Amino acid sequence: MTPEFIATLPPEARAEAERVFRSFSARRSSYVCYPEDEAKTLYFVMDGWVRLFQLGPQEEEITLTVVGAGDIFGEGALLPGERYGVFAEPLVDSELLSASREDLLRLTSRFPEAQSAFVLLLSRRLRKAEERLRDLRFKEVLPRLAKALLSAMRKGEEGLEVTLSHQDLAHLAGSTRETITKVLGELAMDDAIELGYRRILILKPDILKRVSS
């Protein structure tokens, strides 16, 4: 399936973008890039979740954000001499697209529409980052978790479900695994969700929507 930012390009630009971006699978808990790596490749998430994090003074992991379907990362590749500055770790087996800096420069120099598409993708990333910071500052864990569950839920065999672990949800919601486990238990007691092994059934999404707002 062609992502929207490519599909909306004029025919010639679209054909070139489809040639430039290559698909690949990234396994859960592997690393797509490292902080010290030169940013030579831009990535686009087709499906899945990728955590971007750094190490703190005591080697603790500090999650900066989690990008999902429709998001880009590795945007340093759009500028010369940049490094990634983050670890990129898929939280689940993910499908990604990648394009080299050289191919991107040729694409954007030939087709201004492609450059505009990347500006739009970067703007969306910035807006989501600002929204995450605002949520961390002004919202309690419960509404942040409800929002994370809604964004991660998919149609499964038994209905709407989330297949992320409690730790993955902690990364998404900006909390700890212990706190997330406690709040999930409270939601289960309210019959909003049903907990299983690496699977959470969403029984009442309307409750989650109300709580998240």
PDB file of C-alpha atoms in Angstrom:
ATOM      1  CA  MET A   1       0.000   0.000   0.000  1.00  0.00           C
ATOM      2  CA  THR A   2       1.376   3.389  -1.022  1.00  0.00           C
ATOM      3  CA  PRO A   3       1.570   5.912   1.848  1.00  0.00           C
ATOM      4  CA  GLU A   4      -0.478   9.076   1.504  1.00  0.00           C
ATOM      5  CA  PHE A   5       2.496  11.426   1.213  1.00  0.00           C
ATOM      6  CA  ILE A   6       3.619   9.533  -1.916  1.00  0.00           C
ATOM      7  CA  ALA A   7       0.157   8.786  -3.341  1.00  0.00           C
ATOM      8  CA  THR A   8      -0.779  12.486  -3.450  1.00  0.00           C
ATOM      9  CA  LEU A   9       2.284  13.491  -5.497  1.00  0.00           C
ATOM     10  CA  PRO A  10       1.993  14.198  -9.251  1.00  0.00           C
ATOM     11  CA  PRO A  11       2.500  11.045 -11.368  1.00  0.00           C
ATOM     12  CA  GLU A  12       6.180  11.590 -12.254  1.00  0.00           C
ATOM     13  CA  ALA A  13       7.112  12.585  -8.704  1.00  0.00           C
ATOM     14  CA  ARG A  14       5.149   9.646  -7.331  1.00  0.00           C
ATOM     15  CA  ALA A  15       6.959   7.183  -9.573  1.00  0.00           C
ATOM     16  CA  GLU A  16      10.332   8.554  -8.481  1.00  0.00           C
ATOM     17  CA  ALA A  17       9.347   8.496  -4.774  1.00  0.00           C
ATOM     18  CA  GLU A  18       8.192   4.880  -5.097  1.00  0.00           C
ATOM     19  CA  ARG A  19      11.597   4.036  -6.583  1.00  0.00           C
ATOM     20  CA  VAL A  20      13.501   5.933  -3.874  1.00  0.00           C
ATOM     21  CA  PHE A  21      11.695   4.495  -0.821  1.00  0.00           C
ATOM     22  CA  ARG A  22      12.369   0.839  -0.103  1.00  0.00           C
ATOM     23  CA  SER A  23      10.349  -1.311   2.281  1.00  0.00           C
ATOM     24  CA  PHE A  24      11.813  -3.544   4.965  1.00  0.00           C
ATOM     25  CA  SER A  25      10.788  -5.259   8.177  1.00  0.00           C
ATOM     26  CA  ALA A  26      12.249  -4.258  11.545  1.00  0.00           C
ATOM     27  CA  ARG A  27      12.071  -6.840  14.303  1.00  0.00           C
ATOM     28  CA  ARG A  28      10.832  -6.036  17.792  1.00  0.00           C
ATOM     29  CA  SER A  29      13.606  -4.936  20.197  1.00  0.00           C
ATOM     30  CA  SER A  30      16.163  -4.548  17.406  1.00  0.00           C
ATOM     31  CA  TYR A  31      17.727  -1.169  16.612  1.00  0.00           C
ATOM     32  CA  VAL A  32      17.131   0.751  13.404  1.00  0.00           C
ATOM     33  CA  CYS A  33      19.702   3.444  14.210  1.00  0.00           C
ATOM     34  CA  TYR A  34      22.068   4.594  16.961  1.00  0.00           C
ATOM     35  CA  PRO A  35      22.785   8.113  18.292  1.00  0.00           C
ATOM     36  CA  GLU A  36      26.341   8.278  16.955  1.00  0.00           C
ATOM     37  CA  ASP A  37      25.415   7.081  13.455  1.00  0.00           C
ATOM     38  CA  GLU A  38      25.583   9.632  10.667  1.00  0.00           C
ATOM     39  CA  ALA A  39      22.032  10.326   9.513  1.00  0.00           C
ATOM     40  CA  LYS A  40      22.181   8.971   5.985  1.00  0.00           C
ATOM     41  CA  THR A  41      18.692   7.448   5.831  1.00  0.00           C
ATOM     42  CA  LEU A  42      15.173   8.768   6.425  1.00  0.00           C
ATOM     43  CA  TYR A  43      12.568   6.319   7.751  1.00  0.00           C
ATOM     44  CA  PHE A  44       8.786   6.193   7.408  1.00  0.00           C
ATOM     45  CA  VAL A  45       6.591   3.910   9.528  1.00  0.00           C
ATOM     46  CA  MET A  46       4.083   1.950   7.473  1.00  0.00           C
ATOM     47  CA  ASP A  47       2.902  -0.221  10.353  1.00  0.00           C
ATOM     48  CA  GLY A  48       4.024  -0.680  13.945  1.00  0.00           C
ATOM     49  CA  TRP A  49       5.601   1.449  16.668  1.00  0.00           C
ATOM     50  CA  VAL A  50       9.179   2.704  17.017  1.00  0.00           C
ATOM     51  CA  ARG A  51      10.508   4.171  20.262  1.00  0.00           C
ATOM     52  CA  LEU A  52      13.061   6.987  20.040  1.00  0.00           C
ATOM     53  CA  PHE A  53      15.163   7.288  23.182  1.00  0.00           C
ATOM     54  CA  GLN A  54      18.446   8.506  24.619  1.00  0.00           C
ATOM     55  CA  LEU A  55      20.577   7.421  27.574  1.00  0.00           C
ATOM     56  CA  GLY A  56      20.748   9.624  30.652  1.00  0.00           C
ATOM     57  CA  PRO A  57      23.715  10.329  32.951  1.00  0.00           C
ATOM     58  CA  GLN A  58      23.250   6.999  34.764  1.00  0.00           C
ATOM     59  CA  GLU A  59      22.732   5.077  31.498  1.00  0.00           C
ATOM     60  CA  GLU A  60      18.967   5.112  32.115  1.00  0.00           C
ATOM     61  CA  GLU A  61      16.756   5.062  29.041  1.00  0.00           C
ATOM     62  CA  ILE A  62      14.831   8.292  28.440  1.00  0.00           C
ATOM     63  CA  THR A  63      11.977   7.916  25.950  1.00  0.00           C
ATOM     64  CA  LEU A  64      11.604  11.024  23.815  1.00  0.00           C
ATOM     65  CA  THR A  65       8.649   9.858  21.759  1.00  0.00           C
ATOM     66  CA  VAL A  66       7.064   6.842  20.095  1.00  0.00           C
ATOM     67  CA  VAL A  67       6.320   7.120  16.381  1.00  0.00           C
ATOM     68  CA  GLY A  68       3.642   5.077  14.653  1.00  0.00           C
ATOM     69  CA  ALA A  69       2.090   4.501  11.237  1.00  0.00           C
ATOM     70  CA  GLY A  70       2.308   7.619   9.090  1.00  0.00           C
ATOM     71  CA  ASP A  71       5.245   9.131  10.993  1.00  0.00           C
ATOM     72  CA  ILE A  72       8.842   9.712   9.928  1.00  0.00           C
ATOM     73  CA  PHE A  73      12.046   9.583  11.940  1.00  0.00           C
ATOM     74  CA  GLY A  74      15.706  10.016  11.151  1.00  0.00           C
ATOM     75  CA  GLU A  75      14.908  13.453   9.736  1.00  0.00           C
ATOM     76  CA  GLY A  76      18.552  14.432  10.213  1.00  0.00           C
ATOM     77  CA  ALA A  77      19.054  12.726   6.843  1.00  0.00           C
ATOM     78  CA  LEU A  78      17.485  15.789   5.226  1.00  0.00           C
ATOM     79  CA  LEU A  79      20.485  17.875   6.364  1.00  0.00           C
ATOM     80  CA  PRO A  80      24.205  17.323   5.658  1.00  0.00           C
ATOM     81  CA  GLY A  81      26.519  16.187   8.440  1.00  0.00           C
ATOM     82  CA  GLU A  82      23.793  15.387  10.985  1.00  0.00           C
ATOM     83  CA  ARG A  83      23.744  12.399  13.334  1.00  0.00           C
ATOM     84  CA  TYR A  84      20.606  10.611  14.490  1.00  0.00           C
ATOM     85  CA  GLY A  85      21.129  11.494  18.141  1.00  0.00           C
ATOM     86  CA  VAL A  86      18.710   8.780  19.304  1.00  0.00           C
ATOM     87  CA  PHE A  87      18.246   5.043  19.492  1.00  0.00           C
ATOM     88  CA  ALA A  88      15.327   3.855  17.349  1.00  0.00           C
ATOM     89  CA  GLU A  89      13.815   0.628  18.712  1.00  0.00           C
ATOM     90  CA  PRO A  90      10.718  -1.063  17.261  1.00  0.00           C
ATOM     91  CA  LEU A  91       8.313  -1.969  20.075  1.00  0.00           C
ATOM     92  CA  VAL A  92       6.664  -4.549  17.815  1.00  0.00           C
ATOM     93  CA  ASP A  93       7.607  -6.137  14.499  1.00  0.00           C
ATOM     94  CA  SER A  94       7.220  -3.135  12.206  1.00  0.00           C
ATOM     95  CA  GLU A  95       7.078  -2.379   8.504  1.00  0.00           C
ATOM     96  CA  LEU A  96       9.179   0.610   7.467  1.00  0.00           C
ATOM     97  CA  LEU A  97      10.207   2.499   4.372  1.00  0.00           C
ATOM     98  CA  SER A  98      13.686   3.973   4.011  1.00  0.00           C
ATOM     99  CA  ALA A  99      15.346   6.392   1.599  1.00  0.00           C
ATOM    100  CA  SER A 100      18.957   7.530   1.403  1.00  0.00           C
ATOM    101  CA  ARG A 101      19.980  11.170   1.759  1.00  0.00           C
ATOM    102  CA  GLU A 102      21.339  11.232  -1.812  1.00  0.00           C
ATOM    103  CA  ASP A 103      18.092   9.918  -3.275  1.00  0.00           C
ATOM    104  CA  LEU A 104      16.067  12.356  -1.159  1.00  0.00           C
ATOM    105  CA  LEU A 105      18.130  15.321  -2.356  1.00  0.00           C
ATOM    106  CA  ARG A 106      17.614  14.323  -5.981  1.00  0.00           C
ATOM    107  CA  LEU A 107      13.897  13.782  -5.389  1.00  0.00           C
ATOM    108  CA  THR A 108      13.292  17.123  -3.673  1.00  0.00           C
ATOM    109  CA  SER A 109      15.464  19.090  -6.103  1.00  0.00           C
ATOM    110  CA  ARG A 110      13.527  17.749  -9.082  1.00  0.00           C
ATOM    111  CA  PHE A 111      10.065  17.879  -7.526  1.00  0.00           C
ATOM    112  CA  PRO A 112       9.100  20.776  -5.202  1.00  0.00           C
ATOM    113  CA  GLU A 113       5.907  18.869  -4.377  1.00  0.00           C
ATOM    114  CA  ALA A 114       8.036  16.182  -2.685  1.00  0.00           C
ATOM    115  CA  GLN A 115       9.771  18.828  -0.595  1.00  0.00           C
ATOM    116  CA  SER A 116       6.366  20.158   0.490  1.00  0.00           C
ATOM    117  CA  ALA A 117       5.306  16.622   1.447  1.00  0.00           C
ATOM    118  CA  PHE A 118       8.327  16.245   3.743  1.00  0.00           C
ATOM    119  CA  VAL A 119       7.652  19.636   5.333  1.00  0.00           C
ATOM    120  CA  LEU A 120       4.110  18.437   6.096  1.00  0.00           C
ATOM    121  CA  LEU A 121       5.406  15.192   7.636  1.00  0.00           C
ATOM    122  CA  LEU A 122       7.875  17.123   9.781  1.00  0.00           C
ATOM    123  CA  SER A 123       5.124  19.510  10.865  1.00  0.00           C
ATOM    124  CA  ARG A 124       2.985  16.581  11.979  1.00  0.00           C
ATOM    125  CA  ARG A 125       5.901  15.139  13.969  1.00  0.00           C
ATOM    126  CA  LEU A 126       6.430  18.499  15.662  1.00  0.00           C
ATOM    127  CA  ARG A 127       2.741  18.866  16.478  1.00  0.00           C
ATOM    128  CA  LYS A 128       2.613  15.366  17.997  1.00  0.00           C
ATOM    129  CA  ALA A 129       5.749  16.075  20.030  1.00  0.00           C
ATOM    130  CA  GLU A 130       4.215  19.269  21.387  1.00  0.00           C
ATOM    131  CA  GLU A 131       0.991  17.414  22.196  1.00  0.00           C
ATOM    132  CA  ARG A 132       2.965  14.717  24.046  1.00  0.00           C
ATOM    133  CA  LEU A 133       4.798  17.331  26.126  1.00  0.00           C
ATOM    134  CA  ARG A 134       1.497  19.057  26.914  1.00  0.00           C
ATOM    135  CA  ASP A 135      -0.086  15.761  27.979  1.00  0.00           C
ATOM    136  CA  LEU A 136       2.887  14.883  30.204  1.00  0.00           C
ATOM    137  CA  ARG A 137       2.680  18.281  31.863  1.00  0.00           C
ATOM    138  CA  PHE A 138      -1.057  18.651  32.344  1.00  0.00           C
ATOM    139  CA  LYS A 139      -2.657  15.180  32.223  1.00  0.00           C
ATOM    140  CA  GLU A 140      -2.625  12.373  34.777  1.00  0.00           C
ATOM    141  CA  VAL A 141      -1.603   8.833  33.802  1.00  0.00           C
ATOM    142  CA  LEU A 142      -5.191   7.578  33.295  1.00  0.00           C
ATOM    143  CA  PRO A 143      -6.099   9.915  30.391  1.00  0.00           C
ATOM    144  CA  ARG A 144      -2.641   9.429  28.839  1.00  0.00           C
ATOM    145  CA  LEU A 145      -3.049   5.654  29.001  1.00  0.00           C
ATOM    146  CA  ALA A 146      -6.581   5.821  27.578  1.00  0.00           C
ATOM    147  CA  LYS A 147      -5.235   7.873  24.678  1.00  0.00           C
ATOM    148  CA  ALA A 148      -2.432   5.347  24.123  1.00  0.00           C
ATOM    149  CA  LEU A 149      -4.880   2.435  24.101  1.00  0.00           C
ATOM    150  CA  LEU A 150      -7.103   4.183  21.556  1.00  0.00           C
ATOM    151  CA  SER A 151      -4.166   4.931  19.263  1.00  0.00           C
ATOM    152  CA  ALA A 152      -2.841   1.365  19.486  1.00  0.00           C
ATOM    153  CA  MET A 153      -6.099  -0.601  19.189  1.00  0.00           C
ATOM    154  CA  ARG A 154      -6.706  -2.714  16.105  1.00  0.00           C
ATOM    155  CA  LYS A 155      -9.447  -5.023  14.863  1.00  0.00           C
ATOM    156  CA  GLY A 156      -8.680  -8.545  16.051  1.00  0.00           C
ATOM    157  CA  GLU A 157     -10.393 -11.931  16.017  1.00  0.00           C
ATOM    158  CA  GLU A 158     -12.378 -11.137  19.160  1.00  0.00           C
ATOM    159  CA  GLY A 159     -12.959  -7.435  18.529  1.00  0.00           C
ATOM    160  CA  LEU A 160     -10.895  -4.339  19.191  1.00  0.00           C
ATOM    161  CA  GLU A 161      -7.589  -5.228  20.822  1.00  0.00           C
ATOM    162  CA  VAL A 162      -4.177  -3.874  21.765  1.00  0.00           C
ATOM    163  CA  THR A 163      -1.198  -6.232  21.483  1.00  0.00           C
ATOM    164  CA  LEU A 164       1.418  -4.044  23.171  1.00  0.00           C
ATOM    165  CA  SER A 165       3.022  -5.055  26.468  1.00  0.00           C
ATOM    166  CA  HIS A 166       2.566  -3.040  29.653  1.00  0.00           C
ATOM    167  CA  GLN A 167       6.115  -1.699  29.194  1.00  0.00           C
ATOM    168  CA  ASP A 168       5.335  -0.642  25.611  1.00  0.00           C
ATOM    169  CA  LEU A 169       2.220   1.169  26.822  1.00  0.00           C
ATOM    170  CA  ALA A 170       4.342   2.853  29.489  1.00  0.00           C
ATOM    171  CA  HIS A 171       6.587   4.213  26.728  1.00  0.00           C
ATOM    172  CA  LEU A 172       3.550   5.443  24.790  1.00  0.00           C
ATOM    173  CA  ALA A 173       1.904   7.053  27.805  1.00  0.00           C
ATOM    174  CA  GLY A 174       5.080   8.448  29.334  1.00  0.00           C
ATOM    175  CA  SER A 175       4.850   6.483  32.579  1.00  0.00           C
ATOM    176  CA  THR A 176       6.280   3.406  34.319  1.00  0.00           C
ATOM    177  CA  ARG A 177       5.317  -0.219  33.784  1.00  0.00           C
ATOM    178  CA  GLU A 178       4.214  -0.572  37.409  1.00  0.00           C
ATOM    179  CA  THR A 179       1.886   2.434  37.192  1.00  0.00           C
ATOM    180  CA  ILE A 180       0.471   1.305  33.849  1.00  0.00           C
ATOM    181  CA  THR A 181      -0.260  -2.168  35.246  1.00  0.00           C
ATOM    182  CA  LYS A 182      -2.112  -0.587  38.175  1.00  0.00           C
ATOM    183  CA  VAL A 183      -4.194   1.743  35.973  1.00  0.00           C
ATOM    184  CA  LEU A 184      -4.975  -1.076  33.514  1.00  0.00           C
ATOM    185  CA  GLY A 185      -6.328  -3.046  36.470  1.00  0.00           C
ATOM    186  CA  GLU A 186      -8.604  -0.144  37.362  1.00  0.00           C
ATOM    187  CA  LEU A 187      -9.909   0.060  33.783  1.00  0.00           C
ATOM    188  CA  ALA A 188     -10.509  -3.700  33.805  1.00  0.00           C
ATOM    189  CA  MET A 189     -12.495  -3.391  37.029  1.00  0.00           C
ATOM    190  CA  ASP A 190     -14.659  -0.788  35.294  1.00  0.00           C
ATOM    191  CA  ASP A 191     -15.219  -3.300  32.437  1.00  0.00           C
ATOM    192  CA  ALA A 192     -13.700  -0.880  29.935  1.00  0.00           C
ATOM    193  CA  ILE A 193     -11.053  -3.454  28.962  1.00  0.00           C
ATOM    194  CA  GLU A 194     -10.250  -7.134  29.437  1.00  0.00           C
ATOM    195  CA  LEU A 195      -6.653  -8.100  30.211  1.00  0.00           C
ATOM    196  CA  GLY A 196      -4.911 -11.086  28.627  1.00  0.00           C
ATOM    197  CA  TYR A 197      -1.373 -12.226  27.852  1.00  0.00           C
ATOM    198  CA  ARG A 198       0.172  -9.543  25.574  1.00  0.00           C
ATOM    199  CA  ARG A 199      -3.353  -8.647  24.535  1.00  0.00           C
ATOM    200  CA  ILE A 200      -5.908  -6.192  25.851  1.00  0.00           C
ATOM    201  CA  LEU A 201      -9.478  -6.355  24.596  1.00  0.00           C
ATOM    202  CA  ILE A 202     -11.132  -2.951  24.318  1.00  0.00           C
ATOM    203  CA  LEU A 203     -14.688  -3.564  25.521  1.00  0.00           C
ATOM    204  CA  LYS A 204     -15.908   0.020  25.841  1.00  0.00           C
ATOM    205  CA  PRO A 205     -13.933   2.441  23.662  1.00  0.00           C
ATOM    206  CA  ASP A 206     -16.403   5.221  24.480  1.00  0.00           C
ATOM    207  CA  ILE A 207     -15.207   5.150  28.091  1.00  0.00           C
ATOM    208  CA  LEU A 208     -11.600   5.473  26.940  1.00  0.00           C
ATOM    209  CA  LYS A 209     -12.505   8.375  24.663  1.00  0.00           C
ATOM    210  CA  ARG A 210     -14.251  10.161  27.493  1.00  0.00           C
ATOM    211  CA  VAL A 211     -11.369   9.557  29.904  1.00  0.00           C
ATOM    212  CA  SER A 212      -8.688  10.591  27.387  1.00  0.00           C
ATOM    213  CA  SER A 213     -10.243  14.004  26.858  1.00  0.00           C
TER     214      SER A 213
END
